[in-house]
Coordinates of C-alpha atoms and ligand atoms in Angstrom, one line a residue:
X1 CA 118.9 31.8 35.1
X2 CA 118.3 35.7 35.2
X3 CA 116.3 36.6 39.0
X4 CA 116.6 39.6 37.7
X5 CA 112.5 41.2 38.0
X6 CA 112.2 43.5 35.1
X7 CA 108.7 45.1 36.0
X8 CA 107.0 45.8 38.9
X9 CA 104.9 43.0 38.8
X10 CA 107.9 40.7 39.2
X11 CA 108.3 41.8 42.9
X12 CA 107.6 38.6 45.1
X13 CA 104.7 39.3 48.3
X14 CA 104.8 42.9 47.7
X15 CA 101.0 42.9 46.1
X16 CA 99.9 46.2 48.2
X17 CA 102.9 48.8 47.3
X18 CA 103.4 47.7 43.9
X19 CA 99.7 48.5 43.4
X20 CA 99.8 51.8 45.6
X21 CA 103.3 52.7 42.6
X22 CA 101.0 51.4 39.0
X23 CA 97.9 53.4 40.4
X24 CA 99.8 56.8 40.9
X25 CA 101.7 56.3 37.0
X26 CA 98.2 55.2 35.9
X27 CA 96.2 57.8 37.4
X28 CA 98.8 60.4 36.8
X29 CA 99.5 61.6 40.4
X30 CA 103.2 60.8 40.8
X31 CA 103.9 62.2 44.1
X32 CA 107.3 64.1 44.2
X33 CA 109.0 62.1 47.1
X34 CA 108.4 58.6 48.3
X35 CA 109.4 57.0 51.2
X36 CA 110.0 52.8 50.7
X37 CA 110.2 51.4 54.3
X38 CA 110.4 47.9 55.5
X39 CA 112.4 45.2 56.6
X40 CA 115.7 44.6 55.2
X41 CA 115.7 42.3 52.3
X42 CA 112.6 42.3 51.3
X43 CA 112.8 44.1 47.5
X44 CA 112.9 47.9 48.5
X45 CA 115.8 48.6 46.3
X46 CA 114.6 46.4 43.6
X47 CA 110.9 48.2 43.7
X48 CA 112.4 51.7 43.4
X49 CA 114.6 50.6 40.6
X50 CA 111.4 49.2 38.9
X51 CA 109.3 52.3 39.9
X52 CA 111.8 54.8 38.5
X53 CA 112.2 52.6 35.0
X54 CA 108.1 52.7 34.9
X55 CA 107.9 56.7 35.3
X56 CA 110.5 56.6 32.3
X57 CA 108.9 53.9 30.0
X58 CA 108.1 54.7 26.4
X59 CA 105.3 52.4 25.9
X60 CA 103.5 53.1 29.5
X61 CA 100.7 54.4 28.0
X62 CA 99.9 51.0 25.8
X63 CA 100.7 49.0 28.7
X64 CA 97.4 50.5 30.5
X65 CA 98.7 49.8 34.0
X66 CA 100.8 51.9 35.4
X67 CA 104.1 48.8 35.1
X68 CA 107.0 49.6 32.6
X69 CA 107.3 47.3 29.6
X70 CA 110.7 46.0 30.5
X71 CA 111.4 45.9 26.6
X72 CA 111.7 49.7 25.6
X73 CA 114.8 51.2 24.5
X74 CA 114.6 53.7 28.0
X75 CA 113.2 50.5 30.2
X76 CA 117.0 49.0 29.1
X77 CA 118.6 51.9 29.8
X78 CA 117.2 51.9 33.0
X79 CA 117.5 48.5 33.5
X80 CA 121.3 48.5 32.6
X81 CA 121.6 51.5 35.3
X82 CA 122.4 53.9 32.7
X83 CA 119.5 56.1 32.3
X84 CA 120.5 59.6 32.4
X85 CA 117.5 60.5 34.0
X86 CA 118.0 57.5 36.8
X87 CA 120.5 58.8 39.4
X88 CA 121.3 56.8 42.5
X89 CA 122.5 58.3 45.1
X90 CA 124.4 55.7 47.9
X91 CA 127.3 55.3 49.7
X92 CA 130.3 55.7 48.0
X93 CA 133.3 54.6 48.4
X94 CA 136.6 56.6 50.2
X95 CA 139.9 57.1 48.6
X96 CA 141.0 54.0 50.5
X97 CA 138.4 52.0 48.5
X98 CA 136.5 51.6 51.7
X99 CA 132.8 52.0 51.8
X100 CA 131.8 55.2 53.5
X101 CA 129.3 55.1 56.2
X102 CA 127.2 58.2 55.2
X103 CA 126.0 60.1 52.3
X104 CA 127.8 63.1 51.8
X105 CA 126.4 66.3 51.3
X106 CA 128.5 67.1 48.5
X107 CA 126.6 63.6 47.0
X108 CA 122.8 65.9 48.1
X109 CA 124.4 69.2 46.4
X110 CA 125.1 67.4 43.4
X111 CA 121.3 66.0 43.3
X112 CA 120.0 69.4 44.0
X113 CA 122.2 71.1 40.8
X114 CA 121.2 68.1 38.5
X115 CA 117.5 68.1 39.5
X116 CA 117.5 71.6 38.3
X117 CA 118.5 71.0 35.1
X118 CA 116.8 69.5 32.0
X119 CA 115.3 65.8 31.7
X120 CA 117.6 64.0 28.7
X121 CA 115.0 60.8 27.4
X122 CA 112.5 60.4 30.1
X123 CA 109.6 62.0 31.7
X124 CA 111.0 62.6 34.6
X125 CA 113.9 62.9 36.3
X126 CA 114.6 60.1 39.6
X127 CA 116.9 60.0 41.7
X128 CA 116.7 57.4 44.5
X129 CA 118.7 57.6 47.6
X130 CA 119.5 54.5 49.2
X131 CA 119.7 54.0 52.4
X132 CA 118.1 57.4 53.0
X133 CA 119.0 57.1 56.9
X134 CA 122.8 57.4 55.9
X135 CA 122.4 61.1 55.3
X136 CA 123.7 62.9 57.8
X137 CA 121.8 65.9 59.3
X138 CA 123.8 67.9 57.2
X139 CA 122.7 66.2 53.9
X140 CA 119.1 65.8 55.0
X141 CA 118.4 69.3 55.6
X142 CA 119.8 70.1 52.4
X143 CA 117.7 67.5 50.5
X144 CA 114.5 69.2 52.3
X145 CA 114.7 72.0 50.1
X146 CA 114.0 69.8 47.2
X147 CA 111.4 67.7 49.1
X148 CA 110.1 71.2 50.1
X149 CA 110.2 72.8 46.8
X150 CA 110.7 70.0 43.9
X151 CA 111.8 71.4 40.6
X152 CA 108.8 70.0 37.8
X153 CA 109.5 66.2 36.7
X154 CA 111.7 65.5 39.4
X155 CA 110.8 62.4 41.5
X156 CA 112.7 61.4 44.5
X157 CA 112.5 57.9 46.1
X158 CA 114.2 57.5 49.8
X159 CA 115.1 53.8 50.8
X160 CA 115.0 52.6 54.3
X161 CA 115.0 50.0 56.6
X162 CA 115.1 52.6 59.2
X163 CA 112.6 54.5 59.3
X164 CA 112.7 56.2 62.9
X165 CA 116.4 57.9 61.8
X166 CA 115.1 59.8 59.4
X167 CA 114.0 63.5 59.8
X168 CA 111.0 64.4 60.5
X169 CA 110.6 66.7 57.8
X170 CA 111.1 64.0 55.6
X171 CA 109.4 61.7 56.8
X172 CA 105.8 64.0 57.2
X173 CA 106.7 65.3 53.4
X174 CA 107.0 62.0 51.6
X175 CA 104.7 59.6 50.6
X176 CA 105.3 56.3 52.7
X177 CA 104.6 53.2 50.7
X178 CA 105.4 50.5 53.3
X179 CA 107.6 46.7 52.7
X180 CA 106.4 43.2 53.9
X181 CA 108.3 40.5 54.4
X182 CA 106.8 38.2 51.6
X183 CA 105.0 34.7 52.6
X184 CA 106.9 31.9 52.4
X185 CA 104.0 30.5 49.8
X186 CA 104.8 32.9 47.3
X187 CA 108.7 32.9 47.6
X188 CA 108.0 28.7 47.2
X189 CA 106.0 29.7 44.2
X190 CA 108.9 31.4 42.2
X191 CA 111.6 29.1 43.4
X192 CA 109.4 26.3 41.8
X193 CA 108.5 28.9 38.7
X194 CA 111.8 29.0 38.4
X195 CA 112.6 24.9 37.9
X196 CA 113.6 24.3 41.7
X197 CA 112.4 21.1 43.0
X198 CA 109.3 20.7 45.8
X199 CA 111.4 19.9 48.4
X200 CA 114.2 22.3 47.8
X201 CA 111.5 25.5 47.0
X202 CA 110.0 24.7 50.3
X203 CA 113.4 24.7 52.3
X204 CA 115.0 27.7 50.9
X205 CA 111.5 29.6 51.3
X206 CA 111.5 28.6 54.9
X207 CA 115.0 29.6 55.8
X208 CA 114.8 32.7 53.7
X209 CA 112.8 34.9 56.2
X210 CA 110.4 36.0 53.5
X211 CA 113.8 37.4 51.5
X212 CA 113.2 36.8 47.9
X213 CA 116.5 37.4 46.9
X214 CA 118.3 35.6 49.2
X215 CA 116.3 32.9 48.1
X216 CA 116.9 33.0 44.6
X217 CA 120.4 33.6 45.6
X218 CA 120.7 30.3 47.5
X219 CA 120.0 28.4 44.5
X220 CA 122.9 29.9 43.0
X221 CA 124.9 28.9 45.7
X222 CA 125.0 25.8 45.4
X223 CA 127.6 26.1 48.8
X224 CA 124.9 27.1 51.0
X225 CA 123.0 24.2 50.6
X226 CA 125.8 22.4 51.5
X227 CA 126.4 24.2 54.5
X228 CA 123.3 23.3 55.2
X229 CA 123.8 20.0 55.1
X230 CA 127.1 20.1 56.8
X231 CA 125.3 20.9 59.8
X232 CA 122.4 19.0 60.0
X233 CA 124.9 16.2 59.4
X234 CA 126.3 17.4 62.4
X235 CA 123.2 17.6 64.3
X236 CA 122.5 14.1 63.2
X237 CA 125.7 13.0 64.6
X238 CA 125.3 14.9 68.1
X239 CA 123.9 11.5 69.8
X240 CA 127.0 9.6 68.8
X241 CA 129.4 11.9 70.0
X242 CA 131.1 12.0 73.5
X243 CA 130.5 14.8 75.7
X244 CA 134.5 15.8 75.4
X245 CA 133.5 16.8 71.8
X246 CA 131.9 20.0 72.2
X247 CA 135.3 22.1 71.1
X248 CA 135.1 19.9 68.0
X249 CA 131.4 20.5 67.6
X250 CA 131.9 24.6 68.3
X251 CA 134.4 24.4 66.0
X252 CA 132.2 22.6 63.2
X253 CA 129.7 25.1 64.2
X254 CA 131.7 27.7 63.2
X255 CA 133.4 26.1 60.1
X256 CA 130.1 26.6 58.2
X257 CA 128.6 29.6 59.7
X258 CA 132.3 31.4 58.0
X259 CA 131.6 29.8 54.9
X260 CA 128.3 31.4 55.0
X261 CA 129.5 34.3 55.5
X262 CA 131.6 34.3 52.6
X263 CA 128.6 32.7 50.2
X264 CA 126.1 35.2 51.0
X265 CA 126.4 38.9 52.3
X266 CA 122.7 38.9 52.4
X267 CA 122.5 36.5 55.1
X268 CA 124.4 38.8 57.1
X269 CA 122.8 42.1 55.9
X270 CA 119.6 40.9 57.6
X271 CA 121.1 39.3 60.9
X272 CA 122.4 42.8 61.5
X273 CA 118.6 44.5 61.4
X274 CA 120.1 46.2 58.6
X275 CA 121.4 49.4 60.5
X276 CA 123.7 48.3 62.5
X277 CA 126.2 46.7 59.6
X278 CA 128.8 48.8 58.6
X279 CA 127.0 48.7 54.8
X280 CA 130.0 46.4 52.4
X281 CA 132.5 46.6 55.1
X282 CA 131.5 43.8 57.5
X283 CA 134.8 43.3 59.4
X284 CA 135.4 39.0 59.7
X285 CA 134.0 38.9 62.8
X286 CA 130.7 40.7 62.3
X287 CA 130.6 39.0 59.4
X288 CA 130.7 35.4 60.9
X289 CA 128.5 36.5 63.8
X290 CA 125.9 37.8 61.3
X291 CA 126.2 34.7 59.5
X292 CA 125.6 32.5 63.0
X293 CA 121.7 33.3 63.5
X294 CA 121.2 31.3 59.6
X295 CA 123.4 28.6 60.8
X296 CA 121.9 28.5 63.8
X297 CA 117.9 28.6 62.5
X298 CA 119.0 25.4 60.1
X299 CA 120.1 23.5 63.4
X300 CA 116.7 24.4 65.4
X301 CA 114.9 23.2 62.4
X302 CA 117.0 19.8 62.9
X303 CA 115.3 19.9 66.7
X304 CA 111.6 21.2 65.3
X305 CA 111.9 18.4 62.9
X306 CA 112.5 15.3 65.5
X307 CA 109.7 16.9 67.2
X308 CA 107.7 16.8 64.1
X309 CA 108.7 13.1 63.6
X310 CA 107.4 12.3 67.3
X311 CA 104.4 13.5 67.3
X312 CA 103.0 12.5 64.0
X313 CA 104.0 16.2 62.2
X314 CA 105.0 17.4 58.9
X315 CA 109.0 18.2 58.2
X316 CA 111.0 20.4 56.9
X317 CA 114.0 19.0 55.8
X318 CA 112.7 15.9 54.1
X319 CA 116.0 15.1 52.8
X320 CA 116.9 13.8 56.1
X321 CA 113.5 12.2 56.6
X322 CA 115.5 8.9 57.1
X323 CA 118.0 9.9 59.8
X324 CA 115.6 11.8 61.4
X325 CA 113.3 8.6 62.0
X326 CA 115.9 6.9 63.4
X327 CA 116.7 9.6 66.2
X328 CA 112.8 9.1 67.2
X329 CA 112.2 7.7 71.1
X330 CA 110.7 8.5 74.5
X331 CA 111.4 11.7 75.8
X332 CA 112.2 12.8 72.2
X333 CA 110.2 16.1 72.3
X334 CA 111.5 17.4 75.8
X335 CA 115.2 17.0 74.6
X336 CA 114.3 18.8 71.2
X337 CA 112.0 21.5 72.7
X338 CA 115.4 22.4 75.2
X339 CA 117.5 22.2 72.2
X340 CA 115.7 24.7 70.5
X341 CA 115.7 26.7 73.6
X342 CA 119.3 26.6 73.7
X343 CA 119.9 27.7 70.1
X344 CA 117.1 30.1 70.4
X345 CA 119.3 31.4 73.6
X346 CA 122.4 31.2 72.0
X347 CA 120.9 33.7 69.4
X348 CA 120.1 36.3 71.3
X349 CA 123.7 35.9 73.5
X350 CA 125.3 36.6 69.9
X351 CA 123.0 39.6 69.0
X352 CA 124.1 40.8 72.6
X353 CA 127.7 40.6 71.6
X354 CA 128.8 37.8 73.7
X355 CA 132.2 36.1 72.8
X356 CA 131.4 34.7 69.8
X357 CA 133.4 30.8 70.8
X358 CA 132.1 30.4 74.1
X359 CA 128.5 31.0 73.2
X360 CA 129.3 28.2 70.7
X361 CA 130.9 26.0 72.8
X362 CA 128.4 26.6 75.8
X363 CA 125.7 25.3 73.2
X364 CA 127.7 22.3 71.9
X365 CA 127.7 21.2 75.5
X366 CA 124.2 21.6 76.1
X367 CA 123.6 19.6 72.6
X368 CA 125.5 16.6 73.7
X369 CA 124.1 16.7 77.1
X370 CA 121.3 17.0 75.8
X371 CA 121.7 14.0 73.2
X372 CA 122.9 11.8 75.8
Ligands
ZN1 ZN1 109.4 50.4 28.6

């Protein structure tokens, strides 16, 4: 299965920007630097890799509007990442093979000389720089110039999720074309497109946070549904546990959230808000607590469920429609409404750097309790 989008039009819940990007190529009024903000995740990277392959496309004209053909011999090229008239400019690695934190302004120089010089195959020359809010003020105010005063052709597309760290300057010179997270609908839609099953489409869609690509990513990894599963089992279990077995619980807890981690970089990516990740480099421990929140939302949606179940509701995780029946009794929604609190509050003690085990533990406790 390729979830690879090869036009714009491919881009899941981003209806308004992708038609702001085909009008300017149709209309002819390319604007000489964009700005693509918005949440982490949500196709920013993708869309300026698609945008910078339409201003390039041979058969743009016959197309009519304004999205690349995806077949051409330069929409391959570009698709492949080796159009010579594609640059992207991102963090690079050091000579210890880590991932730098900023863009260096040897990186911006290197634009600025190659911008001046001529287009090889396309019609224009892009360079997108991604995540624009690594440049350092250094590397910003020597990009300016060519925001200021672009050479002819020359098209530059700045990627962020954080908007407010960028300059000024650049921000009041570039055209902002703004990022949504994408509806759950639409995100169900292509799963199901794509031959995943009802219930499956709906679940992945849900936990995705309107991230298309961590969507589509889950249903390659086959080991994320299972930690799924893994800890709804768990949650399932709660009631018959004794209250000594919150370490064991914690631990469980745990267990799945650094196999998340592992899975799916893009789970963590978004738990951090994007800026605050060290980019490639999570260090084990950041990794696991970015991986937590995930875990954590699949375990609230054990507790929103039995709540669901009590009071006549619809559920999310219909695969566990049967044990979640079973759990149903008086005082059913109180104990799941304080459940959720307690995750919810659990969440935010993570995000707030508290020790990663006793926040897990403290929560275990309160599930049992809670169970009892
Ligand atoms: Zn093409």
């Amino acid at each position: 299965m390729n979830d690879a989008p090869s036009r714009l039009d491919d881009l899941i819940g981003q209806a308004r920007p992708v038609t702001v990007l085909k009008n300017a190529i149709r209309r002819g009024r390319v604007a000489h630097a964009y700005l693509f903000h918005g949440p982490e995740g949500v196709g920013k990277s993708t869309a300026a890799r698609l945008f910078a392959q339409a201003l390039n496309c041979e058969r743009i004209e016959e197309s009519g509007d304004g999205d690349a053909c995806g077949e051409c011999r330069s929409c391959l090229l570009a698709a492949r990442g080796s159009h010579p008239d594609v640059r992207m400019v991102t963090l690079e690695p050091d000579e210890k093979g880590r991932l730098r934190t900023e863009i260096a302004i040897e990186q911006v120089r290197q634009l600025i000389h190659d911008a001046h010089l001529k287009r090889v195959l396309g019609r224009n020359k892009v360079y997108i720089i991604d995540p624009a809010d690594r440049m350092n003020q250094a590397s910003a105010n020597a990009l300016l110039k060519v925001v200021e005063e672009p050479p002819g052709q020359v098209v530059l597309i700045l990627v962020t999720s954080q908007l407010a760290s960028l300059l000024p300057t650049i921000l009041s010179r570039s055209q902002k074309v703004a990022f949504q997270i994408a509806g759950t609908q639409a995100i169900e839609r292509r799963l199901r497109s794509r031959g995943v099953d009802e219930t499956t489409a709906r679940l992945l869609a849900a936990l995705s946070g309107g991230r298309p690509a961590w969507a589509l990513r889950a249903v390659r990894e086959p080991g994320l549904l299972e930690a799924r599963r893994h800890l709804l089992d768990l949650c399932a279990e709660m009631d018959r546990l004794p209250l000594g077995a919150s370490l064991r619980v914690a631990e469980r807890i745990r267990e799945e959230a650094e196999q998340v981690a592992s899975l799916v970089p893009a789970v963590s990516s978004q738990a951090q808000g994007g800026g605050e990740s060290e980019g490639g480099g999570l260090t084990p421990d950041r990794a696991l607590r970015a991986a937590l929140p995930w875990c954590l939302e699949v375990m609230a949606s054990w507790y929103r469920d039995r709540m669901a179940v009590a009071t006549g509701g619809e559920i999310l995780n219909r695969d566990f429609a049967e044990a979640l029946n079973r759990q149903t009794g008086a005082g059913t929604v109180e104990q799941a409404g304080a459940a959720i609190e307690w995750i919810l509050e659990t969440r935010r003690r993570l995000v707030g750097n508290a020790n990663l085990d006793l926040a897990l533990e403290a929560l275990a406790t309160r599930l049992l309790e809670g169970a009892g």
